[in-house]
């Protein structure tokens, strides 16, 4: 299915196309999946399960501070499963695969951020879900760009190092500015 969707788009792929390409009968397909959307959902679930299995050993170290290792593992996994990630990140299946991927990654990141803050005895300054959505959004945007390149211009390690530096130093610093910014408050909300 992944190969067919990359070639023709989700809407243009039929169950018959999938069964012919996989050399299985339609009855076999329907034994496991109700339709092609169910198969796409399974692909997202499998990608997530594989990624989680790779991230579990990193959790104790990650809960103590920023290491960059979980992000690096995400990029390495995406490089290895490039086509499946491309299908997900392109929003195939009317965006459900991408939304599911983002929601799963966001929930995981929010939990890790909250646990890290509790373990280190600090109070988060931004709501964990908002912070997690910003972090996951950055990763998704970078993954989309990186995986669509025929010849990636950066390695997973280089991207991860830049994201780690961005996390530790912030966007203000990354834009070339030093010291604290001038007044950054938005002021009162309009009524």
JSON list of C-alpha atoms in Angstrom, two decimals:
[
{"chain": "A", "resi": 1, "resn": "UNK", "atom": "CA", "xyz": [0.00, 0.00, 0.00]},
{"chain": "A", "resi": 2, "resn": "UNK", "atom": "CA", "xyz": [2.78, 2.42, 0.89]},
{"chain": "A", "resi": 3, "resn": "UNK", "atom": "CA", "xyz": [4.40, 2.04, -2.51]},
{"chain": "A", "resi": 4, "resn": "UNK", "atom": "CA", "xyz": [1.09, 2.48, -4.33]},
{"chain": "A", "resi": 5, "resn": "UNK", "atom": "CA", "xyz": [0.08, 5.52, -2.30]},
{"chain": "A", "resi": 6, "resn": "UNK", "atom": "CA", "xyz": [3.43, 7.20, -2.94]},
{"chain": "A", "resi": 7, "resn": "UNK", "atom": "CA", "xyz": [3.01, 6.59, -6.66]},
{"chain": "A", "resi": 8, "resn": "UNK", "atom": "CA", "xyz": [-0.69, 7.39, -7.08]},
{"chain": "A", "resi": 9, "resn": "UNK", "atom": "CA", "xyz": [-2.05, 9.06, -3.95]},
{"chain": "A", "resi": 10, "resn": "UNK", "atom": "CA", "xyz": [-4.36, 7.47, -1.39]},
{"chain": "A", "resi": 11, "resn": "UNK", "atom": "CA", "xyz": [-7.59, 8.40, -3.16]},
{"chain": "A", "resi": 12, "resn": "UNK", "atom": "CA", "xyz": [-6.44, 6.76, -6.40]},
{"chain": "A", "resi": 13, "resn": "UNK", "atom": "CA", "xyz": [-5.49, 3.43, -4.82]},
{"chain": "A", "resi": 14, "resn": "UNK", "atom": "CA", "xyz": [-8.17, 0.74, -4.57]},
{"chain": "A", "resi": 15, "resn": "UNK", "atom": "CA", "xyz": [-8.33, -2.39, -2.45]},
{"chain": "A", "resi": 16, "resn": "UNK", "atom": "CA", "xyz": [-8.03, -4.30, -5.71]},
{"chain": "A", "resi": 17, "resn": "UNK", "atom": "CA", "xyz": [-4.78, -2.44, -6.50]},
{"chain": "A", "resi": 18, "resn": "UNK", "atom": "CA", "xyz": [-3.42, -3.35, -3.07]},
{"chain": "A", "resi": 19, "resn": "UNK", "atom": "CA", "xyz": [-4.37, -7.03, -3.33]},
{"chain": "A", "resi": 20, "resn": "UNK", "atom": "CA", "xyz": [-2.93, -7.35, -6.84]},
{"chain": "A", "resi": 21, "resn": "UNK", "atom": "CA", "xyz": [0.29, -5.61, -5.82]},
{"chain": "A", "resi": 22, "resn": "UNK", "atom": "CA", "xyz": [0.64, -7.77, -2.70]},
{"chain": "A", "resi": 23, "resn": "UNK", "atom": "CA", "xyz": [-0.41, -10.91, -4.59]},
{"chain": "A", "resi": 24, "resn": "UNK", "atom": "CA", "xyz": [-3.16, -11.76, -2.11]},
{"chain": "A", "resi": 25, "resn": "UNK", "atom": "CA", "xyz": [-6.87, -12.33, -2.56]},
{"chain": "A", "resi": 26, "resn": "UNK", "atom": "CA", "xyz": [-9.50, -9.74, -1.70]},
{"chain": "A", "resi": 27, "resn": "UNK", "atom": "CA", "xyz": [-10.89, -12.24, 0.83]},
{"chain": "A", "resi": 28, "resn": "UNK", "atom": "CA", "xyz": [-7.53, -12.32, 2.59]},
{"chain": "A", "resi": 29, "resn": "UNK", "atom": "CA", "xyz": [-7.40, -8.52, 2.64]},
{"chain": "A", "resi": 30, "resn": "UNK", "atom": "CA", "xyz": [-10.91, -8.26, 4.11]},
{"chain": "A", "resi": 31, "resn": "UNK", "atom": "CA", "xyz": [-10.10, -10.91, 6.70]},
{"chain": "A", "resi": 32, "resn": "UNK", "atom": "CA", "xyz": [-7.72, -8.41, 8.29]},
{"chain": "A", "resi": 33, "resn": "UNK", "atom": "CA", "xyz": [-8.94, -4.96, 7.19]},
{"chain": "A", "resi": 34, "resn": "UNK", "atom": "CA", "xyz": [-12.37, -3.48, 6.62]},
{"chain": "A", "resi": 35, "resn": "UNK", "atom": "CA", "xyz": [-11.05, -1.05, 3.99]},
{"chain": "A", "resi": 36, "resn": "UNK", "atom": "CA", "xyz": [-7.92, 0.73, 2.83]},
{"chain": "A", "resi": 37, "resn": "UNK", "atom": "CA", "xyz": [-8.27, 3.36, 5.59]},
{"chain": "A", "resi": 38, "resn": "UNK", "atom": "CA", "xyz": [-8.05, 0.58, 8.18]},
{"chain": "A", "resi": 39, "resn": "UNK", "atom": "CA", "xyz": [-4.82, -0.60, 6.54]},
{"chain": "A", "resi": 40, "resn": "UNK", "atom": "CA", "xyz": [-3.43, 2.95, 6.62]},
{"chain": "A", "resi": 41, "resn": "UNK", "atom": "CA", "xyz": [-4.38, 3.20, 10.30]},
{"chain": "A", "resi": 42, "resn": "UNK", "atom": "CA", "xyz": [-2.48, -0.05, 10.91]},
{"chain": "A", "resi": 43, "resn": "UNK", "atom": "CA", "xyz": [0.57, 1.36, 9.17]},
{"chain": "A", "resi": 44, "resn": "UNK", "atom": "CA", "xyz": [0.51, 4.40, 11.50]},
{"chain": "A", "resi": 45, "resn": "UNK", "atom": "CA", "xyz": [0.05, 2.10, 14.50]},
{"chain": "A", "resi": 46, "resn": "UNK", "atom": "CA", "xyz": [2.96, -0.11, 13.41]},
{"chain": "A", "resi": 47, "resn": "UNK", "atom": "CA", "xyz": [5.27, 2.86, 12.79]},
{"chain": "A", "resi": 48, "resn": "UNK", "atom": "CA", "xyz": [4.40, 4.24, 16.22]},
{"chain": "A", "resi": 49, "resn": "UNK", "atom": "CA", "xyz": [4.89, 0.87, 17.95]},
{"chain": "A", "resi": 50, "resn": "UNK", "atom": "CA", "xyz": [8.31, 0.41, 16.32]},
{"chain": "A", "resi": 51, "resn": "UNK", "atom": "CA", "xyz": [9.35, 3.93, 17.31]},
{"chain": "A", "resi": 52, "resn": "UNK", "atom": "CA", "xyz": [8.10, 3.49, 20.89]},
{"chain": "A", "resi": 53, "resn": "UNK", "atom": "CA", "xyz": [10.06, 0.25, 21.24]},
{"chain": "A", "resi": 54, "resn": "UNK", "atom": "CA", "xyz": [13.19, 2.17, 20.28]},
{"chain": "A", "resi": 55, "resn": "UNK", "atom": "CA", "xyz": [12.41, 5.07, 22.63]},
{"chain": "A", "resi": 56, "resn": "UNK", "atom": "CA", "xyz": [11.61, 3.04, 25.77]},
{"chain": "A", "resi": 57, "resn": "UNK", "atom": "CA", "xyz": [15.28, 2.39, 26.68]},
{"chain": "A", "resi": 58, "resn": "UNK", "atom": "CA", "xyz": [15.96, 6.14, 26.41]},
{"chain": "A", "resi": 59, "resn": "UNK", "atom": "CA", "xyz": [13.18, 7.21, 28.81]},
{"chain": "A", "resi": 60, "resn": "UNK", "atom": "CA", "xyz": [15.11, 7.12, 32.13]},
{"chain": "A", "resi": 61, "resn": "UNK", "atom": "CA", "xyz": [17.96, 9.25, 30.78]},
{"chain": "A", "resi": 62, "resn": "UNK", "atom": "CA", "xyz": [15.56, 11.59, 28.97]},
{"chain": "A", "resi": 63, "resn": "UNK", "atom": "CA", "xyz": [13.55, 12.18, 32.14]},
{"chain": "A", "resi": 64, "resn": "UNK", "atom": "CA", "xyz": [16.63, 13.70, 33.80]},
{"chain": "A", "resi": 65, "resn": "UNK", "atom": "CA", "xyz": [17.30, 16.32, 31.15]},
{"chain": "A", "resi": 66, "resn": "UNK", "atom": "CA", "xyz": [17.62, 17.20, 27.50]},
{"chain": "A", "resi": 67, "resn": "UNK", "atom": "CA", "xyz": [19.81, 14.66, 25.73]},
{"chain": "A", "resi": 68, "resn": "UNK", "atom": "CA", "xyz": [18.53, 14.81, 22.15]},
{"chain": "A", "resi": 69, "resn": "UNK", "atom": "CA", "xyz": [18.63, 11.01, 22.01]},
{"chain": "A", "resi": 70, "resn": "UNK", "atom": "CA", "xyz": [14.85, 10.51, 21.57]},
{"chain": "A", "resi": 71, "resn": "UNK", "atom": "CA", "xyz": [14.79, 13.02, 18.70]},
{"chain": "A", "resi": 72, "resn": "UNK", "atom": "CA", "xyz": [17.80, 11.34, 17.13]},
{"chain": "A", "resi": 73, "resn": "UNK", "atom": "CA", "xyz": [16.06, 7.97, 17.38]},
{"chain": "A", "resi": 74, "resn": "UNK", "atom": "CA", "xyz": [12.96, 9.45, 15.71]},
{"chain": "A", "resi": 75, "resn": "UNK", "atom": "CA", "xyz": [15.04, 10.74, 12.80]},
{"chain": "A", "resi": 76, "resn": "UNK", "atom": "CA", "xyz": [16.94, 7.47, 12.49]},
{"chain": "A", "resi": 77, "resn": "UNK", "atom": "CA", "xyz": [13.69, 5.50, 12.48]},
{"chain": "A", "resi": 78, "resn": "UNK", "atom": "CA", "xyz": [12.19, 7.86, 9.90]},
{"chain": "A", "resi": 79, "resn": "UNK", "atom": "CA", "xyz": [15.27, 7.41, 7.71]},
{"chain": "A", "resi": 80, "resn": "UNK", "atom": "CA", "xyz": [14.90, 3.61, 7.93]},
{"chain": "A", "resi": 81, "resn": "UNK", "atom": "CA", "xyz": [11.12, 3.68, 7.33]},
{"chain": "A", "resi": 82, "resn": "UNK", "atom": "CA", "xyz": [11.24, 6.63, 4.94]},
{"chain": "A", "resi": 83, "resn": "UNK", "atom": "CA", "xyz": [8.37, 5.59, 2.67]},
{"chain": "A", "resi": 84, "resn": "UNK", "atom": "CA", "xyz": [5.94, 4.85, 5.50]},
{"chain": "A", "resi": 85, "resn": "UNK", "atom": "CA", "xyz": [6.76, 8.19, 7.15]},
{"chain": "A", "resi": 86, "resn": "UNK", "atom": "CA", "xyz": [6.33, 9.99, 3.83]},
{"chain": "A", "resi": 87, "resn": "UNK", "atom": "CA", "xyz": [2.83, 8.53, 3.43]},
{"chain": "A", "resi": 88, "resn": "UNK", "atom": "CA", "xyz": [1.95, 9.59, 6.98]},
{"chain": "A", "resi": 89, "resn": "UNK", "atom": "CA", "xyz": [3.54, 13.04, 6.80]},
{"chain": "A", "resi": 90, "resn": "UNK", "atom": "CA", "xyz": [1.99, 13.89, 3.44]},
{"chain": "A", "resi": 91, "resn": "UNK", "atom": "CA", "xyz": [-1.43, 13.64, 5.09]},
{"chain": "A", "resi": 92, "resn": "UNK", "atom": "CA", "xyz": [-2.60, 10.72, 2.97]},
{"chain": "A", "resi": 93, "resn": "UNK", "atom": "CA", "xyz": [-5.97, 9.26, 3.91]},
{"chain": "A", "resi": 94, "resn": "UNK", "atom": "CA", "xyz": [-7.58, 12.70, 4.24]},
{"chain": "A", "resi": 95, "resn": "UNK", "atom": "CA", "xyz": [-5.11, 13.72, 6.93]},
{"chain": "A", "resi": 96, "resn": "UNK", "atom": "CA", "xyz": [-6.10, 11.07, 9.45]},
{"chain": "A", "resi": 97, "resn": "UNK", "atom": "CA", "xyz": [-2.70, 9.37, 9.43]},
{"chain": "A", "resi": 98, "resn": "UNK", "atom": "CA", "xyz": [-0.89, 12.65, 10.07]},
{"chain": "A", "resi": 99, "resn": "UNK", "atom": "CA", "xyz": [-3.33, 13.77, 12.78]},
{"chain": "A", "resi": 100, "resn": "UNK", "atom": "CA", "xyz": [-3.03, 10.41, 14.51]},
{"chain": "A", "resi": 101, "resn": "UNK", "atom": "CA", "xyz": [0.77, 10.50, 14.34]},
{"chain": "A", "resi": 102, "resn": "UNK", "atom": "CA", "xyz": [0.87, 14.06, 15.71]},
{"chain": "A", "resi": 103, "resn": "UNK", "atom": "CA", "xyz": [-1.61, 13.28, 18.50]},
{"chain": "A", "resi": 104, "resn": "UNK", "atom": "CA", "xyz": [0.29, 10.17, 19.59]},
{"chain": "A", "resi": 105, "resn": "UNK", "atom": "CA", "xyz": [3.67, 11.93, 19.54]},
{"chain": "A", "resi": 106, "resn": "UNK", "atom": "CA", "xyz": [2.20, 14.98, 21.34]},
{"chain": "A", "resi": 107, "resn": "UNK", "atom": "CA", "xyz": [0.69, 12.90, 24.14]},
{"chain": "A", "resi": 108, "resn": "UNK", "atom": "CA", "xyz": [3.98, 11.09, 24.62]},
{"chain": "A", "resi": 109, "resn": "UNK", "atom": "CA", "xyz": [6.03, 14.30, 24.62]},
{"chain": "A", "resi": 110, "resn": "UNK", "atom": "CA", "xyz": [3.65, 16.09, 27.02]},
{"chain": "A", "resi": 111, "resn": "UNK", "atom": "CA", "xyz": [3.89, 13.16, 29.45]},
{"chain": "A", "resi": 112, "resn": "UNK", "atom": "CA", "xyz": [7.69, 13.12, 29.22]},
{"chain": "A", "resi": 113, "resn": "UNK", "atom": "CA", "xyz": [7.96, 16.91, 29.66]},
{"chain": "A", "resi": 114, "resn": "UNK", "atom": "CA", "xyz": [5.70, 16.82, 32.75]},
{"chain": "A", "resi": 115, "resn": "UNK", "atom": "CA", "xyz": [7.59, 13.85, 34.22]},
{"chain": "A", "resi": 116, "resn": "UNK", "atom": "CA", "xyz": [10.93, 15.55, 33.58]},
{"chain": "A", "resi": 117, "resn": "UNK", "atom": "CA", "xyz": [9.76, 18.71, 35.34]},
{"chain": "A", "resi": 118, "resn": "UNK", "atom": "CA", "xyz": [8.52, 16.68, 38.31]},
{"chain": "A", "resi": 119, "resn": "UNK", "atom": "CA", "xyz": [11.75, 14.65, 38.49]},
{"chain": "A", "resi": 120, "resn": "UNK", "atom": "CA", "xyz": [13.86, 17.81, 38.42]},
{"chain": "A", "resi": 121, "resn": "UNK", "atom": "CA", "xyz": [11.58, 19.73, 40.80]},
{"chain": "A", "resi": 122, "resn": "UNK", "atom": "CA", "xyz": [10.87, 22.57, 38.40]},
{"chain": "A", "resi": 123, "resn": "UNK", "atom": "CA", "xyz": [7.63, 24.27, 37.43]},
{"chain": "A", "resi": 124, "resn": "UNK", "atom": "CA", "xyz": [6.88, 24.34, 33.73]},
{"chain": "A", "resi": 125, "resn": "UNK", "atom": "CA", "xyz": [6.33, 27.84, 32.37]},
{"chain": "A", "resi": 126, "resn": "UNK", "atom": "CA", "xyz": [4.24, 26.68, 29.42]},
{"chain": "A", "resi": 127, "resn": "UNK", "atom": "CA", "xyz": [1.41, 24.17, 29.52]},
{"chain": "A", "resi": 128, "resn": "UNK", "atom": "CA", "xyz": [2.86, 20.69, 28.74]},
{"chain": "A", "resi": 129, "resn": "UNK", "atom": "CA", "xyz": [0.49, 20.01, 25.84]},
{"chain": "A", "resi": 130, "resn": "UNK", "atom": "CA", "xyz": [1.24, 23.36, 24.17]},
{"chain": "A", "resi": 131, "resn": "UNK", "atom": "CA", "xyz": [4.98, 22.82, 24.60]},
{"chain": "A", "resi": 132, "resn": "UNK", "atom": "CA", "xyz": [4.65, 19.26, 23.26]},
{"chain": "A", "resi": 133, "resn": "UNK", "atom": "CA", "xyz": [2.62, 20.40, 20.23]},
{"chain": "A", "resi": 134, "resn": "UNK", "atom": "CA", "xyz": [5.28, 23.03, 19.43]},
{"chain": "A", "resi": 135, "resn": "UNK", "atom": "CA", "xyz": [8.04, 20.42, 19.74]},
{"chain": "A", "resi": 136, "resn": "UNK", "atom": "CA", "xyz": [6.21, 17.79, 17.69]},
{"chain": "A", "resi": 137, "resn": "UNK", "atom": "CA", "xyz": [5.20, 20.41, 15.11]},
{"chain": "A", "resi": 138, "resn": "UNK", "atom": "CA", "xyz": [8.86, 21.34, 14.62]},
{"chain": "A", "resi": 139, "resn": "UNK", "atom": "CA", "xyz": [9.80, 17.69, 14.23]},
{"chain": "A", "resi": 140, "resn": "UNK", "atom": "CA", "xyz": [6.98, 16.99, 11.77]},
{"chain": "A", "resi": 141, "resn": "UNK", "atom": "CA", "xyz": [7.84, 20.02, 9.63]},
{"chain": "A", "resi": 142, "resn": "UNK", "atom": "CA", "xyz": [11.51, 19.07, 9.56]},
{"chain": "A", "resi": 143, "resn": "UNK", "atom": "CA", "xyz": [10.74, 15.41, 8.86]},
{"chain": "A", "resi": 144, "resn": "UNK", "atom": "CA", "xyz": [8.46, 16.40, 5.97]},
{"chain": "A", "resi": 145, "resn": "UNK", "atom": "CA", "xyz": [11.20, 18.53, 4.43]},
{"chain": "A", "resi": 146, "resn": "UNK", "atom": "CA", "xyz": [14.02, 16.08, 5.14]},
{"chain": "A", "resi": 147, "resn": "UNK", "atom": "CA", "xyz": [12.31, 12.89, 3.92]},
{"chain": "A", "resi": 148, "resn": "UNK", "atom": "CA", "xyz": [11.08, 14.45, 0.68]},
{"chain": "A", "resi": 149, "resn": "UNK", "atom": "CA", "xyz": [14.62, 15.33, -0.44]},
{"chain": "A", "resi": 150, "resn": "UNK", "atom": "CA", "xyz": [16.15, 12.92, -2.94]},
{"chain": "A", "resi": 151, "resn": "UNK", "atom": "CA", "xyz": [19.55, 13.54, -1.36]},
{"chain": "A", "resi": 152, "resn": "UNK", "atom": "CA", "xyz": [19.15, 14.92, 2.18]},
{"chain": "A", "resi": 153, "resn": "UNK", "atom": "CA", "xyz": [21.45, 17.85, 2.82]},
{"chain": "A", "resi": 154, "resn": "UNK", "atom": "CA", "xyz": [21.84, 17.00, 6.52]},
{"chain": "A", "resi": 155, "resn": "UNK", "atom": "CA", "xyz": [22.20, 13.83, 8.51]},
{"chain": "A", "resi": 156, "resn": "UNK", "atom": "CA", "xyz": [19.86, 12.79, 11.31]},
{"chain": "A", "resi": 157, "resn": "UNK", "atom": "CA", "xyz": [22.66, 13.60, 13.74]},
{"chain": "A", "resi": 158, "resn": "UNK", "atom": "CA", "xyz": [23.15, 17.13, 12.36]},
{"chain": "A", "resi": 159, "resn": "UNK", "atom": "CA", "xyz": [19.44, 17.90, 12.48]},
{"chain": "A", "resi": 160, "resn": "UNK", "atom": "CA", "xyz": [19.14, 16.55, 16.01]},
{"chain": "A", "resi": 161, "resn": "UNK", "atom": "CA", "xyz": [22.10, 18.60, 17.20]},
{"chain": "A", "resi": 162, "resn": "UNK", "atom": "CA", "xyz": [20.49, 21.77, 15.80]},
{"chain": "A", "resi": 163, "resn": "UNK", "atom": "CA", "xyz": [17.15, 20.92, 17.44]},
{"chain": "A", "resi": 164, "resn": "UNK", "atom": "CA", "xyz": [18.90, 20.22, 20.76]},
{"chain": "A", "resi": 165, "resn": "UNK", "atom": "CA", "xyz": [20.72, 23.54, 20.54]},
{"chain": "A", "resi": 166, "resn": "UNK", "atom": "CA", "xyz": [17.46, 25.29, 19.68]},
{"chain": "A", "resi": 167, "resn": "UNK", "atom": "CA", "xyz": [15.80, 23.67, 22.70]},
{"chain": "A", "resi": 168, "resn": "UNK", "atom": "CA", "xyz": [18.60, 24.71, 25.02]},
{"chain": "A", "resi": 169, "resn": "UNK", "atom": "CA", "xyz": [19.25, 28.21, 23.70]},
{"chain": "A", "resi": 170, "resn": "UNK", "atom": "CA", "xyz": [15.96, 29.27, 22.10]},
{"chain": "A", "resi": 171, "resn": "UNK", "atom": "CA", "xyz": [14.82, 30.90, 18.90]},
{"chain": "A", "resi": 172, "resn": "UNK", "atom": "CA", "xyz": [16.01, 34.36, 19.90]},
{"chain": "A", "resi": 173, "resn": "UNK", "atom": "CA", "xyz": [19.59, 33.10, 20.16]},
{"chain": "A", "resi": 174, "resn": "UNK", "atom": "CA", "xyz": [19.20, 30.99, 16.97]},
{"chain": "A", "resi": 175, "resn": "UNK", "atom": "CA", "xyz": [18.25, 34.16, 15.06]},
{"chain": "A", "resi": 176, "resn": "UNK", "atom": "CA", "xyz": [21.63, 35.64, 15.99]},
{"chain": "A", "resi": 177, "resn": "UNK", "atom": "CA", "xyz": [20.64, 37.87, 18.89]},
{"chain": "A", "resi": 178, "resn": "UNK", "atom": "CA", "xyz": [22.51, 37.99, 22.18]},
{"chain": "A", "resi": 179, "resn": "UNK", "atom": "CA", "xyz": [21.28, 39.01, 25.60]},
{"chain": "A", "resi": 180, "resn": "UNK", "atom": "CA", "xyz": [17.70, 39.39, 26.65]},
{"chain": "A", "resi": 181, "resn": "UNK", "atom": "CA", "xyz": [15.24, 40.74, 24.10]},
{"chain": "A", "resi": 182, "resn": "UNK", "atom": "CA", "xyz": [13.63, 44.11, 24.55]},
{"chain": "A", "resi": 183, "resn": "UNK", "atom": "CA", "xyz": [10.04, 44.19, 25.77]},
{"chain": "A", "resi": 184, "resn": "UNK", "atom": "CA", "xyz": [8.45, 40.94, 24.58]},
{"chain": "A", "resi": 185, "resn": "UNK", "atom": "CA", "xyz": [5.07, 41.13, 26.26]},
{"chain": "A", "resi": 186, "resn": "UNK", "atom": "CA", "xyz": [2.07, 41.26, 24.01]},
{"chain": "A", "resi": 187, "resn": "UNK", "atom": "CA", "xyz": [0.18, 43.62, 26.25]},
{"chain": "A", "resi": 188, "resn": "UNK", "atom": "CA", "xyz": [-3.44, 43.31, 27.26]},
{"chain": "A", "resi": 189, "resn": "UNK", "atom": "CA", "xyz": [-5.75, 41.22, 25.11]},
{"chain": "A", "resi": 190, "resn": "UNK", "atom": "CA", "xyz": [-8.23, 43.22, 23.05]},
{"chain": "A", "resi": 191, "resn": "UNK", "atom": "CA", "xyz": [-11.77, 43.13, 24.34]}
]
